[in-house]
Coordinates of C-alpha atoms in Angstrom, one line a residue:
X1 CA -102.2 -110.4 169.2
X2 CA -101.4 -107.8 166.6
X3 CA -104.9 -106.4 166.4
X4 CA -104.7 -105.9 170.3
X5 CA -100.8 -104.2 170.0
X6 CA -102.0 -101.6 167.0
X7 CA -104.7 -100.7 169.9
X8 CA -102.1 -99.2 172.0
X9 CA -101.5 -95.9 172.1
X10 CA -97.5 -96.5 171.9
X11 CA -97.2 -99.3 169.8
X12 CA -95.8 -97.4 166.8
X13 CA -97.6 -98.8 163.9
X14 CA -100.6 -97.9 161.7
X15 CA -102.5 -101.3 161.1
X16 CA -105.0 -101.9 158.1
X17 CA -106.7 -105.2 158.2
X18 CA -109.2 -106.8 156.5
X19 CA -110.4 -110.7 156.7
X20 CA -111.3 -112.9 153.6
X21 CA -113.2 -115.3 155.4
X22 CA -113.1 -118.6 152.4
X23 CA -116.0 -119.9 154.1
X24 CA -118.4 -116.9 153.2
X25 CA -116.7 -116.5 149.6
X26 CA -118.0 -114.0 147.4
X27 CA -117.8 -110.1 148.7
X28 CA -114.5 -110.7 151.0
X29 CA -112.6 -112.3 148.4
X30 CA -113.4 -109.6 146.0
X31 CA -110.2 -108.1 145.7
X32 CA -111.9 -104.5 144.6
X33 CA -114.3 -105.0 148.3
X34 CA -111.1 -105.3 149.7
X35 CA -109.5 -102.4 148.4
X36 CA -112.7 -100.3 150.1
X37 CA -112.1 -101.7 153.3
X38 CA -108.4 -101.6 153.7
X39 CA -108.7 -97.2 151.8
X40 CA -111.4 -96.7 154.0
X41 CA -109.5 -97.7 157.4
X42 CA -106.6 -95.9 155.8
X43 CA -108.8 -92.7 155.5
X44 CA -109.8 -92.9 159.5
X45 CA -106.3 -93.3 160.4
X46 CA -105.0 -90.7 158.7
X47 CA -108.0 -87.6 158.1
X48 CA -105.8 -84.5 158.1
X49 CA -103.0 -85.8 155.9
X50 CA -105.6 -87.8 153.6
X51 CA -108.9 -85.4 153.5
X52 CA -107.7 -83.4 150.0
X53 CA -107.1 -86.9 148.5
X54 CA -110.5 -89.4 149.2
X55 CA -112.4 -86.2 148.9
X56 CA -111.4 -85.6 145.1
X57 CA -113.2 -89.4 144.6
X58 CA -116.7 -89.1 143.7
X59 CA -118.7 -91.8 145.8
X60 CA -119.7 -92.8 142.1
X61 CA -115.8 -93.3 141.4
X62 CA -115.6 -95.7 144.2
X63 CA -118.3 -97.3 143.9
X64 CA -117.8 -98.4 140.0
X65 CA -114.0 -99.7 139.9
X66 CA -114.4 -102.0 137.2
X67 CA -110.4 -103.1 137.5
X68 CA -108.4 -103.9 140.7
X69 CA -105.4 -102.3 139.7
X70 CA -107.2 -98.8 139.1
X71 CA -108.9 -99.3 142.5
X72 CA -105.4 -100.1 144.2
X73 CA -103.7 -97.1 142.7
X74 CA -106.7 -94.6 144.0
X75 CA -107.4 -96.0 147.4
X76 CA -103.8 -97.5 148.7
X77 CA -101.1 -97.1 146.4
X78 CA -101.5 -92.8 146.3
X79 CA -102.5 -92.4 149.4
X80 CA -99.6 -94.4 151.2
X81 CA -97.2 -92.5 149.4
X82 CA -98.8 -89.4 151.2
X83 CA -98.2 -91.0 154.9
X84 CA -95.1 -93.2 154.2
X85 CA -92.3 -90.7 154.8
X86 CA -89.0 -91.6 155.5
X87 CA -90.1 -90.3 159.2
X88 CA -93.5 -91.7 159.5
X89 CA -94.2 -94.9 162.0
X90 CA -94.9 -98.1 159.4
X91 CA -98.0 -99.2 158.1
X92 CA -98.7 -103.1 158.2
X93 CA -101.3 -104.4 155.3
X94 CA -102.7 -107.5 156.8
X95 CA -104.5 -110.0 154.7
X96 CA -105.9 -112.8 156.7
X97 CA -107.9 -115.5 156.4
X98 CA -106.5 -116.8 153.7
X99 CA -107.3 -120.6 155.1
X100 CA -108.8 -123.6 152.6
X101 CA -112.4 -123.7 152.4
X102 CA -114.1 -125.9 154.2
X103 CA -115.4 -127.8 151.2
X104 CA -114.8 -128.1 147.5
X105 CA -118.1 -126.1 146.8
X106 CA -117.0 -122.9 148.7
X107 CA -114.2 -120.3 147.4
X108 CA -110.6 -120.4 147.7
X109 CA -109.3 -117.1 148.6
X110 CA -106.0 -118.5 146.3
X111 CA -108.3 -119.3 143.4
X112 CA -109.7 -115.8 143.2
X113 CA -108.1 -112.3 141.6
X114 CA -107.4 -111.7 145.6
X115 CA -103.7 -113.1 145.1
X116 CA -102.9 -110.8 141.7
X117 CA -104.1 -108.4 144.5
X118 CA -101.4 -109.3 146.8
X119 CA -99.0 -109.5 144.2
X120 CA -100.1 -105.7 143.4
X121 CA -99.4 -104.4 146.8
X122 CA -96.0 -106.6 147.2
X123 CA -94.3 -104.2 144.5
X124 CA -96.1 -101.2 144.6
X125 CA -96.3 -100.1 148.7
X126 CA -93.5 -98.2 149.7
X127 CA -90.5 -99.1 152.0
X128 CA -92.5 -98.2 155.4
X129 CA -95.6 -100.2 154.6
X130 CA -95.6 -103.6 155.3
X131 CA -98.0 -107.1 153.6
X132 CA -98.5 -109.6 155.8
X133 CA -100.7 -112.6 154.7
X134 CA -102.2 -114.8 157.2
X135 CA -103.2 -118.7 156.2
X136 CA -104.0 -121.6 158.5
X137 CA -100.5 -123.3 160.2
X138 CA -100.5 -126.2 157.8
X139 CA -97.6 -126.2 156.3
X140 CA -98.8 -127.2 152.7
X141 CA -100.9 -124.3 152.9
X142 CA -98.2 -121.8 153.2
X143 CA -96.1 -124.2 150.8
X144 CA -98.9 -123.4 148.6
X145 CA -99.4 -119.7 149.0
X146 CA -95.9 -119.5 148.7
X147 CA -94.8 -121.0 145.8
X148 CA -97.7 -118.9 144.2
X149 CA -95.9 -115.5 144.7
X150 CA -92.9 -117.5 144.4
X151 CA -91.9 -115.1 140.8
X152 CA -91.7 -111.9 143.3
X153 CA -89.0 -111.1 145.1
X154 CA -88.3 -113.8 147.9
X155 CA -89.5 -114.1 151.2
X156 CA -90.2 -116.4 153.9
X157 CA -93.4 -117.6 155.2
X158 CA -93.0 -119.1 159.0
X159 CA -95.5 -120.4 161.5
X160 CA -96.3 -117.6 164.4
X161 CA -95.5 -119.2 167.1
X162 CA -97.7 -118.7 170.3
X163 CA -95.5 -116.6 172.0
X164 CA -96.5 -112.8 172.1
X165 CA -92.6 -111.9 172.0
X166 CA -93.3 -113.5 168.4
X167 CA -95.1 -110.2 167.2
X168 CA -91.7 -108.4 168.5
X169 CA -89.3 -110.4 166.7
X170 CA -91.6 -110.2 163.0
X171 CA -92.3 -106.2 163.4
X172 CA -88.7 -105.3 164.7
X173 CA -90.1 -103.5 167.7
X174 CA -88.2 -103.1 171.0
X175 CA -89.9 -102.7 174.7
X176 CA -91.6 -99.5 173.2
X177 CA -93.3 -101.3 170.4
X178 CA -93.4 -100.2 167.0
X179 CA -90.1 -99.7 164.6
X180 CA -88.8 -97.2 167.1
X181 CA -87.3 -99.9 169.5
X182 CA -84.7 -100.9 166.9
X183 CA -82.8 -97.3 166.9
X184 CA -81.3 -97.9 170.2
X185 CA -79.7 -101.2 169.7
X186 CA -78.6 -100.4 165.7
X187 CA -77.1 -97.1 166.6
X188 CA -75.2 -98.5 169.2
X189 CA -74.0 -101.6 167.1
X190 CA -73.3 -98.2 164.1
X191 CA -71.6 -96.7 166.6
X192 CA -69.3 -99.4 167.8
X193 CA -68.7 -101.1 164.3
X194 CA -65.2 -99.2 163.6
X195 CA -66.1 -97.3 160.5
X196 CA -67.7 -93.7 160.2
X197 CA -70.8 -92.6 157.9
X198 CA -68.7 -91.7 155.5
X199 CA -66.9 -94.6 154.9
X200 CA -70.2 -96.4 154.8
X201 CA -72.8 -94.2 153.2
X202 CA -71.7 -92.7 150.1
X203 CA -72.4 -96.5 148.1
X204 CA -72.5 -99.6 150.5
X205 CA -75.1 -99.1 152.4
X206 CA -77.6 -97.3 149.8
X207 CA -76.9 -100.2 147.7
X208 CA -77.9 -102.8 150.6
X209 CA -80.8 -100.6 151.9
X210 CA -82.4 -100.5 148.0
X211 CA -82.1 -104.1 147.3
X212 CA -85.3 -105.6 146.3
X213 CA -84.9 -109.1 147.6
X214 CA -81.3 -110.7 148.9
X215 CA -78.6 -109.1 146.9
X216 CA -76.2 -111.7 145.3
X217 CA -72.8 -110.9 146.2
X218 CA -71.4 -110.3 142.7
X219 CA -73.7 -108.1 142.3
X220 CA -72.6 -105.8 145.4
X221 CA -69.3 -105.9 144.1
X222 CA -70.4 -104.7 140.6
X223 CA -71.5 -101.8 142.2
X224 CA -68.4 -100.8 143.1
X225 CA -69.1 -102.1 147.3
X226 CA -66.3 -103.4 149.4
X227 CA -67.1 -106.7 150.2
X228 CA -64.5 -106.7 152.9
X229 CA -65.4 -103.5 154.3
X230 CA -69.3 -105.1 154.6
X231 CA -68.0 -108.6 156.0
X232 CA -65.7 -106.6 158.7
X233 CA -67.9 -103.7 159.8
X234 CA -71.5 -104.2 159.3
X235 CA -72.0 -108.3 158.3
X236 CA -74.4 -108.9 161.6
X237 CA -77.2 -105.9 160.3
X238 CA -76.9 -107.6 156.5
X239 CA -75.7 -111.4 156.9
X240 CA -74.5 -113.3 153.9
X241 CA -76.5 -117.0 153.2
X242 CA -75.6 -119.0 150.4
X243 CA -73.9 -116.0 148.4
X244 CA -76.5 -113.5 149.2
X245 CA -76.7 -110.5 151.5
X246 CA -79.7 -109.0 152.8
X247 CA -80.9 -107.1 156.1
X248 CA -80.8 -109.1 159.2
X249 CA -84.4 -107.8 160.0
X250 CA -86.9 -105.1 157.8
X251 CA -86.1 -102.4 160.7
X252 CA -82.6 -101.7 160.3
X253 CA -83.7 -100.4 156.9
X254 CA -86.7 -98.6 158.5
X255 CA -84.0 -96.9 160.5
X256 CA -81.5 -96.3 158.0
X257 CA -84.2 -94.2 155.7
X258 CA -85.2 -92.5 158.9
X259 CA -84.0 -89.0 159.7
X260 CA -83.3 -90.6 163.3
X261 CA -80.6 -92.1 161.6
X262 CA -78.3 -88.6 161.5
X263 CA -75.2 -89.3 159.6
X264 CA -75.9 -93.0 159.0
X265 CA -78.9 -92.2 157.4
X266 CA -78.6 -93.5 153.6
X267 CA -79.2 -91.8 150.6
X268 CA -81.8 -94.5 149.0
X269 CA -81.8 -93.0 145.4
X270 CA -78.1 -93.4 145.3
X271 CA -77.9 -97.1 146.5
X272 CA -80.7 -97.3 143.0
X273 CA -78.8 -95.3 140.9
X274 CA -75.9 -97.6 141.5
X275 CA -77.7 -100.6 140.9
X276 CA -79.7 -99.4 137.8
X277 CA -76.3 -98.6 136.2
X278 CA -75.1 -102.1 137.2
X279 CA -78.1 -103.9 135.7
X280 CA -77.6 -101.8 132.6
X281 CA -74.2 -103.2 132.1
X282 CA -75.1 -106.8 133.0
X283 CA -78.0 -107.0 130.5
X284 CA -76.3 -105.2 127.2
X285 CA -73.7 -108.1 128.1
X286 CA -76.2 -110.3 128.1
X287 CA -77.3 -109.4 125.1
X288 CA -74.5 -109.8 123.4
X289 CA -74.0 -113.2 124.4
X290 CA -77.6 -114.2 124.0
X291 CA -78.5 -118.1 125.2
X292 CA -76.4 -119.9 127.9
X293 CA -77.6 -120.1 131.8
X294 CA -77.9 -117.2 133.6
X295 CA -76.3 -116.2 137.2
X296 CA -78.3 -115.0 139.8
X297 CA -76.6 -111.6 139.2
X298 CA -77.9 -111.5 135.6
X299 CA -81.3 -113.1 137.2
X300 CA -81.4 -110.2 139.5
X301 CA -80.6 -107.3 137.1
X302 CA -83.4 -108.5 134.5
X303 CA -86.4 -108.8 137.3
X304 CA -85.5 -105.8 139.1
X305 CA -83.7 -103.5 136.9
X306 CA -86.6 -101.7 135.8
X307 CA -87.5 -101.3 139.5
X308 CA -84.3 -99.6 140.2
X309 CA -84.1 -97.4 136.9
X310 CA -87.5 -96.3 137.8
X311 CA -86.6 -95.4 141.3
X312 CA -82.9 -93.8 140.6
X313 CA -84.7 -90.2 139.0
X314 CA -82.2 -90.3 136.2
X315 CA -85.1 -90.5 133.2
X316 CA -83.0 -92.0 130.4
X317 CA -82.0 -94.6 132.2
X318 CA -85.7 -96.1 132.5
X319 CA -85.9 -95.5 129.1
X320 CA -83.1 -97.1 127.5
X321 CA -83.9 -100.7 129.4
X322 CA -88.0 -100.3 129.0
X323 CA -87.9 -99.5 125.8
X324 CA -85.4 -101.8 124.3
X325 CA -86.8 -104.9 122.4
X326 CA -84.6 -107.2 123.1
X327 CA -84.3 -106.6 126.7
X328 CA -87.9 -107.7 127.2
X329 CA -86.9 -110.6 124.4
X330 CA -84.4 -111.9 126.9
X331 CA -86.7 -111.8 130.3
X332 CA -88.9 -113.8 129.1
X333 CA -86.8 -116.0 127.4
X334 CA -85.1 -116.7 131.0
X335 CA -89.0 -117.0 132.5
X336 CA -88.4 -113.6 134.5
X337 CA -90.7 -111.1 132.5
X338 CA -93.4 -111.8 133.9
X339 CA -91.9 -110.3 137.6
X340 CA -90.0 -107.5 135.6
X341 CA -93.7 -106.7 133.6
X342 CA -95.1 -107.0 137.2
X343 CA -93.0 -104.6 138.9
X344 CA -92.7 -101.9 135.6
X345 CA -96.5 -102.2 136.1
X346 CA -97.4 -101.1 139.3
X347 CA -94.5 -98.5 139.5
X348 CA -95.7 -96.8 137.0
X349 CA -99.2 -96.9 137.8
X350 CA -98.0 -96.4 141.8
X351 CA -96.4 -94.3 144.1
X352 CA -93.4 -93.3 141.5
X353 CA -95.9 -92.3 138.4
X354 CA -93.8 -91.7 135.4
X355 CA -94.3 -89.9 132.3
X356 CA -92.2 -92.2 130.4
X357 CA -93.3 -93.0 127.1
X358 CA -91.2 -96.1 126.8
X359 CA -92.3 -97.3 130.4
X360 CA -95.8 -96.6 129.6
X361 CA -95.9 -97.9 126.4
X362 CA -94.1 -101.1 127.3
X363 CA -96.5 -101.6 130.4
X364 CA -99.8 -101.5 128.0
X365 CA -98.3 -103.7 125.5
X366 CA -96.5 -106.3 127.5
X367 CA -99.6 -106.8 129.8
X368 CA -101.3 -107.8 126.8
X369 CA -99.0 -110.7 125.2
X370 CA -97.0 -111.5 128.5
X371 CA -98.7 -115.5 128.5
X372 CA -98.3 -115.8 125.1
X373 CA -94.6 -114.5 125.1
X374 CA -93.6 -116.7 128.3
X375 CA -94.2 -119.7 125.6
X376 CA -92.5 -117.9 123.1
X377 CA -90.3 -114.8 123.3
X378 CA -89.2 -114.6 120.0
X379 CA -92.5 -112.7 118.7
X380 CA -91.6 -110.2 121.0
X381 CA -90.5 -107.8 118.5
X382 CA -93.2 -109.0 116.2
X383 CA -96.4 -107.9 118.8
X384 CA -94.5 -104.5 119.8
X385 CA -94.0 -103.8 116.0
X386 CA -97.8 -104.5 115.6
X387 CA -98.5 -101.9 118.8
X388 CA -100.6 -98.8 117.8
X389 CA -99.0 -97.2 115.1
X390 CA -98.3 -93.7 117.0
X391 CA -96.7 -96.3 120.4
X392 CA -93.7 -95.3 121.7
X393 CA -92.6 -99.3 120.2
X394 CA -94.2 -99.2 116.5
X395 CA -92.6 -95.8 115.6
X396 CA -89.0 -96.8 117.0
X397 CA -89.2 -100.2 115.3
X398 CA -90.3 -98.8 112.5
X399 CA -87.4 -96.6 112.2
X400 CA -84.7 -99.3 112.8
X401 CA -86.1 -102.4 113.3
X402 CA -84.3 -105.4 114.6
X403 CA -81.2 -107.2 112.8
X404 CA -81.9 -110.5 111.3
X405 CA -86.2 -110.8 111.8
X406 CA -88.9 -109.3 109.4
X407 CA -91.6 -106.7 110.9
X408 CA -95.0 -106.2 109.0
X409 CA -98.2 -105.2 109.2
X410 CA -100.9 -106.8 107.2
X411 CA -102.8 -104.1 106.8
X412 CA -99.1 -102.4 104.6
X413 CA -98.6 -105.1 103.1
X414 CA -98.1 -103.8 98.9
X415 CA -99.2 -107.2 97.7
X416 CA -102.3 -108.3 99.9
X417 CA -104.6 -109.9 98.3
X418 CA -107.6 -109.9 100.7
X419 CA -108.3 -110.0 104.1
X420 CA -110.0 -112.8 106.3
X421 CA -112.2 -110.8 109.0
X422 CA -114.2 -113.2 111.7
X423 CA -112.2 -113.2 114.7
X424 CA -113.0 -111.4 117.8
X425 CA -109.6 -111.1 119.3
X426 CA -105.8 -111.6 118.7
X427 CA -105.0 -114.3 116.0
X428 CA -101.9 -116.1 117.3
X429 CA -101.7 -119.4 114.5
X430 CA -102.2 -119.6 110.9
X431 CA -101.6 -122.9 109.0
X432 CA -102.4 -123.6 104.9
X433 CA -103.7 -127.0 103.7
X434 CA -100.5 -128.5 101.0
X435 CA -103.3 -128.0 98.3
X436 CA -103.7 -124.1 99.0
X437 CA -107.3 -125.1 98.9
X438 CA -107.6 -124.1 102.6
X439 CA -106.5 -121.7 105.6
X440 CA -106.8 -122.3 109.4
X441 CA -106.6 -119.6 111.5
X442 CA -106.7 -119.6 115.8
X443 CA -107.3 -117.5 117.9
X444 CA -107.7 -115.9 121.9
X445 CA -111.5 -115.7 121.2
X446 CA -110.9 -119.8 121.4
X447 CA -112.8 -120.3 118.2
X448 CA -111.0 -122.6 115.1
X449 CA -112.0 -120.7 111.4
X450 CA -111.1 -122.4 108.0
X451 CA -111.0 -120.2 105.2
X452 CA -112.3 -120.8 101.2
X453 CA -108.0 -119.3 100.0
X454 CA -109.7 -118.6 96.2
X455 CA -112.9 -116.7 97.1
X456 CA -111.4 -115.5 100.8
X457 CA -114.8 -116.6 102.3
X458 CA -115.4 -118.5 105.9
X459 CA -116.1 -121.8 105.6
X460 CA -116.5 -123.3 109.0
X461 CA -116.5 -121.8 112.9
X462 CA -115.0 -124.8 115.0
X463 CA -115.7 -124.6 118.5
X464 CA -114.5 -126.9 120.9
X465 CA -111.8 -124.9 123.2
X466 CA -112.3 -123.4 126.6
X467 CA -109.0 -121.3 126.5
X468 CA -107.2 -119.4 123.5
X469 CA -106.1 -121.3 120.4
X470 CA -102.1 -120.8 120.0
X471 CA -101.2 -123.7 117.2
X472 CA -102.4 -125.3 114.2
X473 CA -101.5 -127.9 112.0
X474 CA -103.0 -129.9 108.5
X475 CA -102.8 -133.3 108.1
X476 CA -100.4 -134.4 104.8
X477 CA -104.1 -135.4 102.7
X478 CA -105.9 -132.0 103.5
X479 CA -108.1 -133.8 105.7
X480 CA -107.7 -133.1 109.2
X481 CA -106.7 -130.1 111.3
X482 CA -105.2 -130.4 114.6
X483 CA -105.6 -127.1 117.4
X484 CA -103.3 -126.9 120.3
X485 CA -104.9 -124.6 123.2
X486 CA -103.5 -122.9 126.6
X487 CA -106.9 -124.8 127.9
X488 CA -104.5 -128.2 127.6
X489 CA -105.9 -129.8 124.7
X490 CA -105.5 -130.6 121.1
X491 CA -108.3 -131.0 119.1
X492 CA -108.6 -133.0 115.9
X493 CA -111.4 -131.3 113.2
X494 CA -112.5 -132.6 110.1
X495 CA -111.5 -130.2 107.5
X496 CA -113.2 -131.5 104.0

């Protein structure tokens, strides 16, 4: 049904599709094969506005994208931003056939990179481009698919029904199809609602129109938003549920970004700006009380403040959240780094590239420890002190590190006495036998080494673990070792 509306000539909407097919498995769940198909349908739809852009990509370029994320920002992420203008007609993204294989030996389009691709283009398309992900109608399935993407910002995942008026009601379009179909009856309800532009667009509206997900309402009233003036004038375009506002339907905010829009149309980077300095607030107070459970305005502010520092223009206000230590310390420590790292990420590899070298540093390091510092955020500070010495992290850290917690690195140490080389990746456990006879190190590269402590000579490789090696321990006699391993499993060596 939505193939066959994109096919008419009025229907509004740009659509770029592309079909995983879990049966075949291998090419269509390749998220970077993916990426080809959905940039090269782009590229058809759009020529003119697109030539200056796919031509400066060297067949060679395309055809070698070792990473998704670099093919994403090259053949979506970029060129959207060329086409998605506040005036343009929306783009949907469809994803479909994202059903369960039909046996165990056959991919599952879940199981694959395909879903970090989705995640991808959740944050990083703009406003006018919509993701849509298509699974079978059982309802475990989308239970499934969306409890995965259940750490981005919320959304609902509802059966089609049969009806074509269905495709109506999900893409906001009136009888004309398309976005345009919702001006009519939201300009009317504007006009009608007893309040003028200016009453409602200087901060209420930009604040509603910028949210990332349902705004909770403490939050909108930490802005500075009149919560009467929203619940008397304009509560049936943004209804309140369970102490959250958010737009009764994506097209009102379509509309409001649009230059249709005259006088009600909002000034997005102000509704950002608002929030950014709102998040800013909540978190240094958050930091100063450090520990206890978190609202879900504090929640909010630490997975989406980076978004909307990011997206205000104001470029120290970025910098003072990114690149503050303890800010990341404190996301993950409430399990919501992972979304902020996700969303810092792709913005600043996306359509709002900054120079930042706070941002930029924080997205390289982060990406790099963010599973090891879900388990434990307190060597936060510790893996950004150990960053490349000329990091935006090291030389800050270095120049006033953080109260209360010691920062070295081994290599300026003044009293080293040697150095145990083996490994092929990051160490992240290092136990001593209660002789000093022997040290265990582990490590990501999922090996076990024990180490001769008077001649600083290997001993023994132990190899056992599937996943990387995050804790050690020796026995009270010196005789065993015990490994603890993201792959699930401790392990139990003989050390003598």
């Amino acid at each position: 049904q939505l193939a066959k509306l994109a096919e008419e000539p009025s229907c509004g909407f740009t659509l770029l599709r592309h079909h995983v097919g879990s049966a075949t498995g291998g090419a269509y769940t390749d998220p970077v094969y993916a990426l080809r198909s959905l940039g090269f349908q782009l590229a058809s739809a759009f020529g003119e506005q697109l030539a200056e852009h796919y031509l400066a990509l060297r067949a060679t370029t395309v055809s070698s994208f070792g990473h998704p994320r670099n093919a994403l920002d090259a053949l979506l992420t970029k060129p959207l931003a060329k086409v998605c203008g506040p005036s343009a007609a929306p783009i949907i993204i469809l994803l479909e056939g994202l059903d369960p294989p039909p046996s165990r030996s056959n991919h599952d389009p879940l199981d694959t990179s395909l879903l970090l691709l989705a995640r991808q283009v959740l944050v990083s398309t703009p406003q006018r481009a919509m993701l849509l992900l298509a699974t079978s109608e059982s309802p475990e399935r989308s239970d499934e698919l969306s409890y995965r993407l259940s750490d981005l910002a919320p959304f609902h995942l509802e059966a089609a029904p049969e009806e074509a008026d269905a495709l109506t009601k999900v893409l906001g379009a009136g009888e004309g199809g398309g976005a345009g179909g919702v001006e009519g009856p939201v300009s009317a309800y504007l006009a009608n609602c007893g309040a003028s532009p200016s009453e409602l667009t200087p901060l209420l509206l930009p604040v509603l129109v910028s949210a990332r997900e349902p705004l909770p309402l403490a939050l909108l009233t930490a802005c500075g938003a009149s919560l009467d003036t929203h619940m008397t004038h304009i509560s049936a375009l943004f209804p309140v549920t369970d102490g959250f506002v958010a737009p009764a339907n994506p097209s009102v905010v379509r509309f409001l970004c649009a230059d249709s829009a005259g006088d009600w149309r909002v000034d997005v980077a102000a509704g950002h700006s608002a929030l950014a300095t709102t998040a800013l607030a909540e978190i240094s107070n958050l930091k100063a009380k450090e520990g206890g459970e978190l609202t879900a305005k504090a929640r909010y502010c630490l997975r989406n403040g980076v978004h909307h520092c990011l997206s205000s223009g104001e470029v120290s206000s970025p910098d003072s959240m990114v690149g503050d230590v303890s800010f990341w310390k404190r996301c993950f420590e409430a399990r919501e780094g992972t979304a902020a790292l996700d969303i810092l990420r792709a913005t600043v590899c996306g359509t709002l590239t900054s120079s930042s070298a706070p941002a930029k540093s924080a997205a390289r390091l982060l990406a790099s420890h963010s599973k090891e510092l879900v388990g434990n955020n307190e060597l936060t500070a510790l893996r950004a002190f150990d960053s490349p010495p000329r990091s935006y992290f090291a030389t800050a850290l270095a120049a006033a590190p953080p109260d209360g917690q010691l920062l070295s690195r081994p290599a300026q140490w003044p009293r080293r006495v040697r150095s145990l080389e083996g490994h092929s990746r990051l160490v992240n456990a290092v136990a001593a036998s209660a002789d000093g006879r022997l040290v265990a190190s582990g490590s990501d590269d999922c090996t076990v080494r024990l180490w001769d402590v008077a001649v600083g000579v290997e001993v023994a490789t132990l190899k056992g673990h599937t996943d990387e090696v995050t804790s050690l321990a020796f026995s009270a006699d010196n005789v065993i070792v015990a490994s603890g391993s993201w792959d699930g499993n401790v392990l139990l060596w003989d050390a003598v």
